[in-house]
mmCIF file of C-alpha atoms in Angstrom:
data_model
loop_
_atom_site.group_PDB
_atom_site.id
_atom_site.type_symbol
_atom_site.label_atom_id
_atom_site.label_comp_id
_atom_site.label_asym_id
_atom_site.label_seq_id
_atom_site.Cartn_x
_atom_site.Cartn_y
_atom_site.Cartn_z
ATOM 1 C CA MET A 3 11.061 20.287 -2.364
ATOM 2 C CA SER A 4 11.758 16.716 -3.574
ATOM 3 C CA ASN A 5 12.865 14.336 -0.849
ATOM 4 C CA GLN A 6 14.636 11.457 -2.684
ATOM 5 C CA LEU A 7 11.593 9.162 -2.276
ATOM 6 C CA LEU A 8 10.047 7.538 -5.344
ATOM 7 C CA VAL A 9 6.926 5.338 -5.009
ATOM 8 C CA LEU A 10 5.836 3.187 -7.958
ATOM 9 C CA GLN A 11 2.369 1.865 -8.857
ATOM 10 C CA SER A 12 1.336 -0.076 -11.969
ATOM 11 C CA ASP A 13 -0.748 -2.908 -13.384
ATOM 12 C CA PHE A 14 2.412 -4.683 -14.558
ATOM 13 C CA GLY A 15 2.582 -7.403 -11.892
ATOM 14 C CA LEU A 16 5.903 -8.973 -10.932
ATOM 15 C CA VAL A 17 5.993 -11.980 -13.245
ATOM 16 C CA ASP A 18 8.408 -10.372 -15.715
ATOM 17 C CA GLY A 19 11.042 -7.649 -15.786
ATOM 18 C CA ALA A 20 8.868 -4.578 -16.380
ATOM 19 C CA VAL A 21 8.901 -3.252 -12.801
ATOM 20 C CA SER A 22 12.575 -4.076 -12.403
ATOM 21 C CA ALA A 23 13.326 -2.093 -15.568
ATOM 22 C CA MET A 24 11.529 0.914 -14.093
ATOM 23 C CA ILE A 25 13.565 0.642 -10.888
ATOM 24 C CA GLY A 26 16.783 0.340 -12.901
ATOM 25 C CA VAL A 27 16.010 3.441 -14.952
ATOM 26 C CA ALA A 28 15.318 5.391 -11.747
ATOM 27 C CA LEU A 29 18.567 4.256 -10.127
ATOM 28 C CA GLN A 30 20.586 5.032 -13.256
ATOM 29 C CA GLU A 31 19.343 8.594 -12.915
ATOM 30 C CA ALA A 32 19.925 8.786 -9.137
ATOM 31 C CA PRO A 33 21.540 5.765 -7.394
ATOM 32 C CA ASN A 34 20.692 7.083 -3.922
ATOM 33 C CA LEU A 35 16.940 7.282 -4.454
ATOM 34 C CA GLY A 36 14.705 5.384 -2.059
ATOM 35 C CA VAL A 37 12.504 3.427 -4.475
ATOM 36 C CA HIS A 38 9.360 1.918 -2.940
ATOM 37 C CA HIS A 39 6.208 0.209 -4.196
ATOM 38 C CA LEU A 40 2.589 1.108 -3.667
ATOM 39 C CA THR A 41 1.322 -1.898 -5.657
ATOM 40 C CA HIS A 42 1.886 -3.489 -9.045
ATOM 41 C CA GLU A 43 -1.271 -5.599 -8.790
ATOM 42 C CA ILE A 44 -3.793 -3.061 -10.080
ATOM 43 C CA THR A 45 -6.360 -4.927 -12.187
ATOM 44 C CA PRO A 46 -5.060 -4.563 -15.775
ATOM 45 C CA TYR A 47 -6.292 -1.352 -17.464
ATOM 46 C CA ASN A 48 -8.348 -0.315 -14.398
ATOM 47 C CA ILE A 49 -7.751 3.439 -14.175
ATOM 48 C CA PHE A 50 -10.325 3.922 -11.413
ATOM 49 C CA GLU A 51 -8.511 1.418 -9.199
ATOM 50 C CA ALA A 52 -5.194 3.190 -9.801
ATOM 51 C CA SER A 53 -6.801 6.479 -8.803
ATOM 52 C CA TYR A 54 -8.307 4.983 -5.649
ATOM 53 C CA ARG A 55 -5.097 3.274 -4.492
ATOM 54 C CA LEU A 56 -3.195 6.549 -4.788
ATOM 55 C CA PHE A 57 -5.864 8.279 -2.694
ATOM 56 C CA GLN A 58 -5.764 5.401 -0.182
ATOM 57 C CA THR A 59 -1.995 5.734 0.300
ATOM 58 C CA ILE A 60 -0.415 9.100 -0.362
ATOM 59 C CA GLU A 61 -1.390 10.897 2.846
ATOM 60 C CA TYR A 62 0.870 8.508 4.765
ATOM 61 C CA TRP A 63 4.002 9.588 2.852
ATOM 62 C CA PRO A 64 6.117 12.671 3.611
ATOM 63 C CA LYS A 65 5.848 15.977 1.786
ATOM 64 C CA GLY A 66 7.934 16.048 -1.361
ATOM 65 C CA THR A 67 7.439 12.347 -2.199
ATOM 66 C CA THR A 68 7.142 11.554 -5.921
ATOM 67 C CA PHE A 69 4.627 8.918 -7.026
ATOM 68 C CA VAL A 70 4.709 7.252 -10.430
ATOM 69 C CA SER A 71 1.420 5.593 -11.424
ATOM 70 C CA VAL A 72 1.312 3.718 -14.718
ATOM 71 C CA VAL A 73 -2.026 2.175 -15.602
ATOM 72 C CA ASP A 74 -2.079 3.192 -19.199
ATOM 73 C CA PRO A 75 -4.425 1.414 -21.623
ATOM 74 C CA GLY A 76 -3.972 4.385 -23.999
ATOM 75 C CA VAL A 77 -0.163 4.098 -24.164
ATOM 76 C CA GLY A 78 1.119 5.382 -27.500
ATOM 77 C CA SER A 79 -2.063 7.384 -28.171
ATOM 78 C CA ASP A 80 -2.469 11.149 -27.912
ATOM 79 C CA ARG A 81 -3.261 11.103 -24.169
ATOM 80 C CA LYS A 82 -0.974 13.480 -22.289
ATOM 81 C CA SER A 83 1.783 12.518 -19.839
ATOM 82 C CA VAL A 84 1.687 14.794 -16.798
ATOM 83 C CA VAL A 85 3.021 15.585 -13.351
ATOM 84 C CA ALA A 86 0.543 16.882 -10.766
ATOM 85 C CA LEU A 87 1.563 18.850 -7.676
ATOM 86 C CA THR A 88 -0.956 18.095 -4.917
ATOM 87 C CA ASN A 89 -2.178 20.412 -2.182
ATOM 88 C CA ALA A 90 -0.138 18.232 0.186
ATOM 89 C CA ASP A 91 3.061 19.069 -1.772
ATOM 90 C CA GLN A 92 3.576 15.672 -3.353
ATOM 91 C CA TYR A 93 4.129 14.863 -7.026
ATOM 92 C CA ILE A 94 2.231 12.333 -9.133
ATOM 93 C CA VAL A 95 3.711 11.314 -12.495
ATOM 94 C CA THR A 96 1.052 9.614 -14.603
ATOM 95 C CA PRO A 97 -0.903 9.538 -17.848
ATOM 96 C CA ASP A 98 -3.719 12.100 -17.882
ATOM 97 C CA ASN A 99 -6.394 9.438 -18.285
ATOM 98 C CA GLY A 100 -8.452 9.732 -15.102
ATOM 99 C CA THR A 101 -5.796 8.459 -12.676
ATOM 100 C CA LEU A 102 -5.807 11.856 -10.931
ATOM 101 C CA SER A 103 -9.594 11.856 -10.321
ATOM 102 C CA TYR A 104 -9.654 10.845 -6.653
ATOM 103 C CA ILE A 105 -6.623 12.987 -5.808
ATOM 104 C CA LYS A 106 -8.216 16.056 -7.367
ATOM 105 C CA LYS A 107 -11.506 15.496 -5.530
ATOM 106 C CA HIS A 108 -10.248 14.458 -2.087
ATOM 107 C CA VAL A 109 -6.709 15.880 -1.758
ATOM 108 C CA GLY A 110 -6.629 18.749 -4.236
ATOM 109 C CA ILE A 111 -4.200 19.615 -7.022
ATOM 110 C CA LYS A 112 -2.287 22.920 -7.111
ATOM 111 C CA ALA A 113 -0.794 22.621 -10.577
ATOM 112 C CA VAL A 114 -0.305 20.221 -13.489
ATOM 113 C CA ARG A 115 2.506 20.203 -16.057
ATOM 114 C CA GLU A 116 2.739 18.193 -19.249
ATOM 115 C CA ILE A 117 5.931 16.137 -19.471
ATOM 116 C CA SER A 118 8.089 17.484 -22.255
ATOM 117 C CA GLU A 119 9.142 14.255 -23.933
ATOM 118 C CA VAL A 120 11.904 16.010 -25.820
ATOM 119 C CA LYS A 121 13.808 16.715 -22.595
ATOM 120 C CA ASN A 122 12.294 14.321 -20.081
ATOM 121 C CA ARG A 123 12.518 11.000 -21.850
ATOM 122 C CA ARG A 124 15.331 8.459 -21.871
ATOM 123 C CA GLU A 125 17.675 8.873 -24.810
ATOM 124 C CA ASN A 126 17.250 6.544 -27.791
ATOM 125 C CA THR A 127 13.760 5.420 -26.791
ATOM 126 C CA GLU A 128 11.883 7.680 -29.214
ATOM 127 C CA LEU A 129 10.888 4.733 -31.395
ATOM 128 C CA SER A 130 9.476 2.703 -28.484
ATOM 129 C CA TYR A 131 5.779 3.486 -28.100
ATOM 130 C CA THR A 132 4.525 0.937 -25.580
ATOM 131 C CA PHE A 133 6.649 1.234 -22.413
ATOM 132 C CA HIS A 134 6.283 4.823 -21.287
ATOM 133 C CA GLY A 135 6.357 3.533 -17.703
ATOM 134 C CA ARG A 136 10.071 2.935 -18.160
ATOM 135 C CA ASP A 137 10.996 5.534 -20.753
ATOM 136 C CA VAL A 138 8.959 8.550 -19.608
ATOM 137 C CA TYR A 139 7.341 8.089 -16.182
ATOM 138 C CA ALA A 140 10.040 6.313 -14.151
ATOM 139 C CA PHE A 141 12.671 8.489 -15.818
ATOM 140 C CA THR A 142 10.862 11.785 -15.137
ATOM 141 C CA GLY A 143 9.864 10.636 -11.651
ATOM 142 C CA ALA A 144 13.481 9.880 -10.772
ATOM 143 C CA LYS A 145 14.672 13.245 -12.117
ATOM 144 C CA LEU A 146 12.034 15.017 -10.034
ATOM 145 C CA ALA A 147 12.512 12.947 -6.864
ATOM 146 C CA SER A 148 16.273 13.466 -6.955
ATOM 147 C CA GLY A 149 16.017 17.212 -7.579
ATOM 148 C CA HIS A 150 17.779 16.888 -10.952
ATOM 149 C CA ILE A 151 14.878 18.851 -12.417
ATOM 150 C CA SER A 152 12.402 21.210 -10.782
ATOM 151 C CA PHE A 153 8.634 20.953 -11.207
ATOM 152 C CA GLU A 154 8.824 23.925 -13.587
ATOM 153 C CA GLU A 155 11.300 22.026 -15.777
ATOM 154 C CA VAL A 156 8.880 19.124 -16.281
ATOM 155 C CA GLY A 157 7.202 20.974 -19.140
ATOM 156 C CA PRO A 158 4.422 23.464 -19.922
ATOM 157 C CA GLU A 159 1.709 24.150 -17.344
ATOM 158 C CA LEU A 160 -1.792 22.826 -18.019
ATOM 159 C CA SER A 161 -5.130 23.856 -16.542
ATOM 160 C CA VAL A 162 -6.033 21.791 -13.476
ATOM 161 C CA ASP A 163 -9.676 22.060 -14.568
ATOM 162 C CA ALA A 164 -8.867 20.395 -17.883
ATOM 163 C CA ILE A 165 -7.453 17.104 -16.573
ATOM 164 C CA VAL A 166 -9.408 13.956 -17.409
ATOM 165 C CA GLU A 167 -11.757 12.858 -14.609
ATOM 166 C CA LEU A 168 -13.689 9.633 -14.224
ATOM 167 C CA PRO A 169 -17.443 9.854 -13.590
ATOM 168 C CA VAL A 170 -18.329 9.717 -9.892
ATOM 169 C CA VAL A 171 -21.482 8.236 -8.376
ATOM 170 C CA GLU A 172 -23.007 10.805 -6.022
ATOM 171 C CA THR A 173 -24.379 9.542 -2.723
ATOM 172 C CA LEU A 174 -28.120 9.935 -2.245
ATOM 173 C CA VAL A 175 -29.263 10.435 1.362
ATOM 174 C CA GLU A 176 -32.955 10.211 2.258
ATOM 175 C CA GLU A 177 -34.696 10.144 5.634
ATOM 176 C CA ASP A 178 -34.060 6.456 6.374
ATOM 177 C CA LEU A 179 -31.982 5.426 3.358
ATOM 178 C CA VAL A 180 -28.557 6.040 1.855
ATOM 179 C CA LYS A 181 -27.560 5.007 -1.684
ATOM 180 C CA GLY A 182 -24.076 4.800 -3.225
ATOM 181 C CA ALA A 183 -21.795 2.547 -5.240
ATOM 182 C CA ILE A 184 -19.269 -0.190 -4.555
ATOM 183 C CA ASP A 185 -16.050 1.600 -5.405
ATOM 184 C CA ILE A 186 -13.429 -1.074 -4.800
ATOM 185 C CA LEU A 187 -12.549 -4.246 -2.902
ATOM 186 C CA ASP A 188 -10.311 -4.739 0.070
ATOM 187 C CA VAL A 189 -8.861 -7.264 -2.350
ATOM 188 C CA ARG A 190 -7.237 -9.880 -0.156
ATOM 189 C CA PHE A 191 -10.186 -10.194 2.208
ATOM 190 C CA GLY A 192 -13.032 -9.641 -0.262
ATOM 191 C CA SER A 193 -14.691 -6.835 1.696
ATOM 192 C CA LEU A 194 -16.672 -4.212 -0.248
ATOM 193 C CA TRP A 195 -15.607 -0.569 0.131
ATOM 194 C CA THR A 196 -18.426 1.778 -0.819
ATOM 195 C CA SER A 197 -18.566 5.389 -1.970
ATOM 196 C CA ILE A 198 -20.673 6.276 1.094
ATOM 197 C CA THR A 199 -18.681 8.358 3.570
ATOM 198 C CA ARG A 200 -18.937 8.047 7.347
ATOM 199 C CA GLU A 201 -20.641 11.468 7.493
ATOM 200 C CA GLU A 202 -23.237 10.435 4.914
ATOM 201 C CA PHE A 203 -24.000 7.149 6.686
ATOM 202 C CA TYR A 204 -24.200 8.893 10.063
ATOM 203 C CA ARG A 205 -27.110 10.985 8.819
ATOM 204 C CA LEU A 206 -29.128 7.803 9.506
ATOM 205 C CA ASP A 207 -28.078 8.083 13.204
ATOM 206 C CA PRO A 208 -26.678 4.549 13.398
ATOM 207 C CA GLU A 209 -25.649 2.914 16.682
ATOM 208 C CA PHE A 210 -23.392 -0.105 16.956
ATOM 209 C CA GLY A 211 -25.606 -3.184 16.949
ATOM 210 C CA ASP A 212 -28.318 -1.591 14.784
ATOM 211 C CA ARG A 213 -29.537 -3.643 11.817
ATOM 212 C CA PHE A 214 -29.953 -2.281 8.305
ATOM 213 C CA GLU A 215 -31.501 -3.717 5.160
ATOM 214 C CA VAL A 216 -28.688 -3.889 2.607
ATOM 215 C CA THR A 217 -29.593 -4.240 -1.079
ATOM 216 C CA ILE A 218 -27.056 -4.563 -3.903
ATOM 217 C CA TYR A 219 -27.883 -4.192 -7.602
ATOM 218 C CA ASN A 220 -25.750 -4.787 -10.680
ATOM 219 C CA ASN A 221 -27.349 -2.188 -12.944
ATOM 220 C CA ASP A 222 -31.030 -3.098 -12.357
ATOM 221 C CA MET A 223 -30.477 -6.736 -11.364
ATOM 222 C CA LEU A 224 -30.924 -7.585 -7.682
ATOM 223 C CA VAL A 225 -27.801 -9.392 -6.437
ATOM 224 C CA TYR A 226 -28.131 -9.307 -2.638
ATOM 225 C CA GLN A 227 -30.678 -8.324 -0.007
ATOM 226 C CA ASN A 228 -30.387 -9.032 3.692
ATOM 227 C CA GLN A 229 -30.442 -7.533 7.152
ATOM 228 C CA VAL A 230 -26.911 -6.674 8.295
ATOM 229 C CA THR A 231 -25.601 -5.522 11.686
ATOM 230 C CA TYR A 232 -23.582 -2.311 11.979
ATOM 231 C CA GLY A 233 -20.502 -2.997 14.099
ATOM 232 C CA LYS A 234 -17.246 -1.448 15.210
ATOM 233 C CA SER A 235 -15.121 -4.328 13.903
ATOM 234 C CA PHE A 236 -15.492 -7.742 12.294
ATOM 235 C CA ALA A 237 -15.591 -9.655 15.595
ATOM 236 C CA ASP A 238 -18.871 -7.930 16.488
ATOM 237 C CA VAL A 239 -20.659 -10.666 14.506
ATOM 238 C CA ARG A 240 -20.233 -14.441 14.406
ATOM 239 C CA ILE A 241 -17.819 -16.023 11.923
ATOM 240 C CA GLY A 242 -19.519 -16.213 8.531
ATOM 241 C CA GLN A 243 -21.974 -13.386 9.315
ATOM 242 C CA PRO A 244 -22.097 -10.116 7.334
ATOM 243 C CA ILE A 245 -21.269 -6.776 8.945
ATOM 244 C CA LEU A 246 -21.440 -3.089 8.038
ATOM 245 C CA TYR A 247 -18.482 -1.089 9.347
ATOM 246 C CA ILE A 248 -16.507 2.119 8.777
ATOM 247 C CA ASN A 249 -13.230 1.320 7.012
ATOM 248 C CA SER A 250 -9.786 2.887 7.323
ATOM 249 C CA LEU A 251 -10.707 5.604 4.779
ATOM 250 C CA TYR A 252 -13.841 6.576 6.744
ATOM 251 C CA ARG A 253 -16.160 4.989 4.223
ATOM 252 C CA LEU A 254 -18.853 2.409 4.727
ATOM 253 C CA GLY A 255 -17.664 -1.155 4.207
ATOM 254 C CA LEU A 256 -19.524 -4.458 3.925
ATOM 255 C CA ALA A 257 -17.747 -7.649 4.943
ATOM 256 C CA ILE A 258 -18.184 -11.205 6.138
ATOM 257 C CA ASN A 259 -16.341 -12.018 9.359
ATOM 258 C CA GLN A 260 -13.432 -14.244 8.241
ATOM 259 C CA GLY A 261 -14.903 -14.661 4.754
ATOM 260 C CA SER A 262 -15.022 -12.924 1.372
ATOM 261 C CA PHE A 263 -18.243 -11.035 0.709
ATOM 262 C CA ALA A 264 -17.244 -10.470 -2.929
ATOM 263 C CA LYS A 265 -16.757 -14.193 -3.572
ATOM 264 C CA ALA A 266 -19.739 -15.343 -1.516
ATOM 265 C CA TYR A 267 -22.192 -13.250 -3.533
ATOM 266 C CA ASN A 268 -20.206 -12.730 -6.753
ATOM 267 C CA VAL A 269 -20.176 -8.949 -6.291
ATOM 268 C CA GLY A 270 -18.094 -6.676 -8.511
ATOM 269 C CA VAL A 271 -17.056 -3.039 -8.364
ATOM 270 C CA GLY A 272 -17.732 0.095 -10.353
ATOM 271 C CA PRO A 273 -20.492 2.644 -10.892
ATOM 272 C CA GLN A 274 -22.972 -0.016 -12.109
ATOM 273 C CA TRP A 275 -22.853 -1.732 -8.689
ATOM 274 C CA HIS A 276 -25.446 0.148 -6.639
ATOM 275 C CA LEU A 277 -25.884 -0.243 -2.910
ATOM 276 C CA GLU A 278 -28.824 0.795 -0.714
ATOM 277 C CA ILE A 279 -28.659 0.894 3.086
ATOM 278 C CA LYS A 280 -32.047 1.245 4.768
ATOM 279 C CA LYS A 281 -32.666 1.742 8.468
ATOM 280 C CA ILE A 282 -34.942 -0.925 9.891
#
């Protein structure tokens, strides 16, 4: 089922040779692989962000594509190294540390296998404990993507129910109010992407041009409160004005037209960043 496509994601950045080493290992295994990059700019150690970026991207790749995601603050510990087979017939090679959370919830996982590091690890790297991205994940990913091993040869099967999952903030919908969390940033532009889906927001019966009271808390501390217009796209408000919109993942976003909402109001991401949208 593998299709010779390998897509890499990490928090390594490109300032040194780490990513290049991963590519080299993959091409040593299979010189004809198409090696591509999702991103290597995940915030260091941020497993949630790694999980979200996979979810944001994988549906646009063909069946049989193999993804390697290495955001691994527990490298060298007893966390498992796994390969997941998704319901969309793609592979994800990653530490079992929560990286598979969004995929399991929104795409679905058929099966998970633990990487057998006796067979599926580069030779003579047994005494290196801190670069599994190169020695285990890129290596196994390349073997899988090239068809040199089958999914069954990755290692023993694990229970899908037993994989590590990150806590999720559930959306609360009331008669004229919807509450969720700020999951992640549209990094370059500073827009806030929330956990509130289009369907959940639409239970408030919004129309383009409607105004909503938007309140943001960091834990219990009020960070932002204002009336914001719901629009189709950023140009529906004047430059510098805030706007509520539905983003490319069909979730509610909050932006400033040609500005960074995150920088303007010093807003962060994660389950402690609560957001309330109230119909006026």
